[in-house]
Amino acid sequence: MSNGDGVAAKLSDAVEAAKEKVAEVGEAVANTASTTVKKAKKAAKKATKTVKDDVAKAKKAVGKTVAKAKKKLASASAAAKKEVASLKQKATGKKPAAKKAAKKATAKKAAAKKAPAKKAPAKKAVKKAPAKKAAAKKAVKKAPAKKVARKTAKKAAKKK
């Protein structure tokens, strides 16, 4: 396709230049994309670390709050127990001996609860008594059998 003006050479040079330009643009885009990906990964790592740190801080704060609440409840409970003890003292006019009496009362209640359990075997004994009566009736029935045996023994002795 040569007409002497060098059109083919010009066309091939233009295509070559365009090819190089496209390659350069492609490399630039690839570099920019890889740089952006690297930055995104770095930001994600940083965000993950920040979240972990925040979670750890929150756990510590919650732990401290719970510990404080437990201490407050324990002190309030102790104060309430003291107040109850003082009110009991005022009401009964007695000192700490009232606690011992209360403990003895609970011990008596426990013993009272155990006493009905002992009544149960007594009921069993009552049930066994009728069984003995039945055995006595059997013994009564056996006695006539012995009499019959004696009579037969006497008859046998008379025949000899």
C-alpha angles and dihedrals in degrees: 000000000000117000094169099257093092095244092146091052091050092049093049091048091051092049091048092051092048090050091053092047092051090049091051092049091047091052091048091051091048092049092048092048094049091047090050091049090050091050091048092051090048091050091048092052090048092049091049091051091048091050092049091050091049091050091050090050091049091051091051092048092049091048091052092047092050091048091051091048091050091051092049092049092048092050091046090050092050091048091049091050090051091049092050090050092050092048090050090051091052093046097047099028089226131119128225090313085085089071091054091050090051090051091050090050091053090048090052090049090052090050090048090053091051093050095071088055088061090054091064095070089051088060090052090054089054089053091051092055095071089051089058090051089055089051089050090053090052090052090052090053091050092055094069089050089059090050090054090050090051092050092052090047090052092049091050090050092051092052093056 
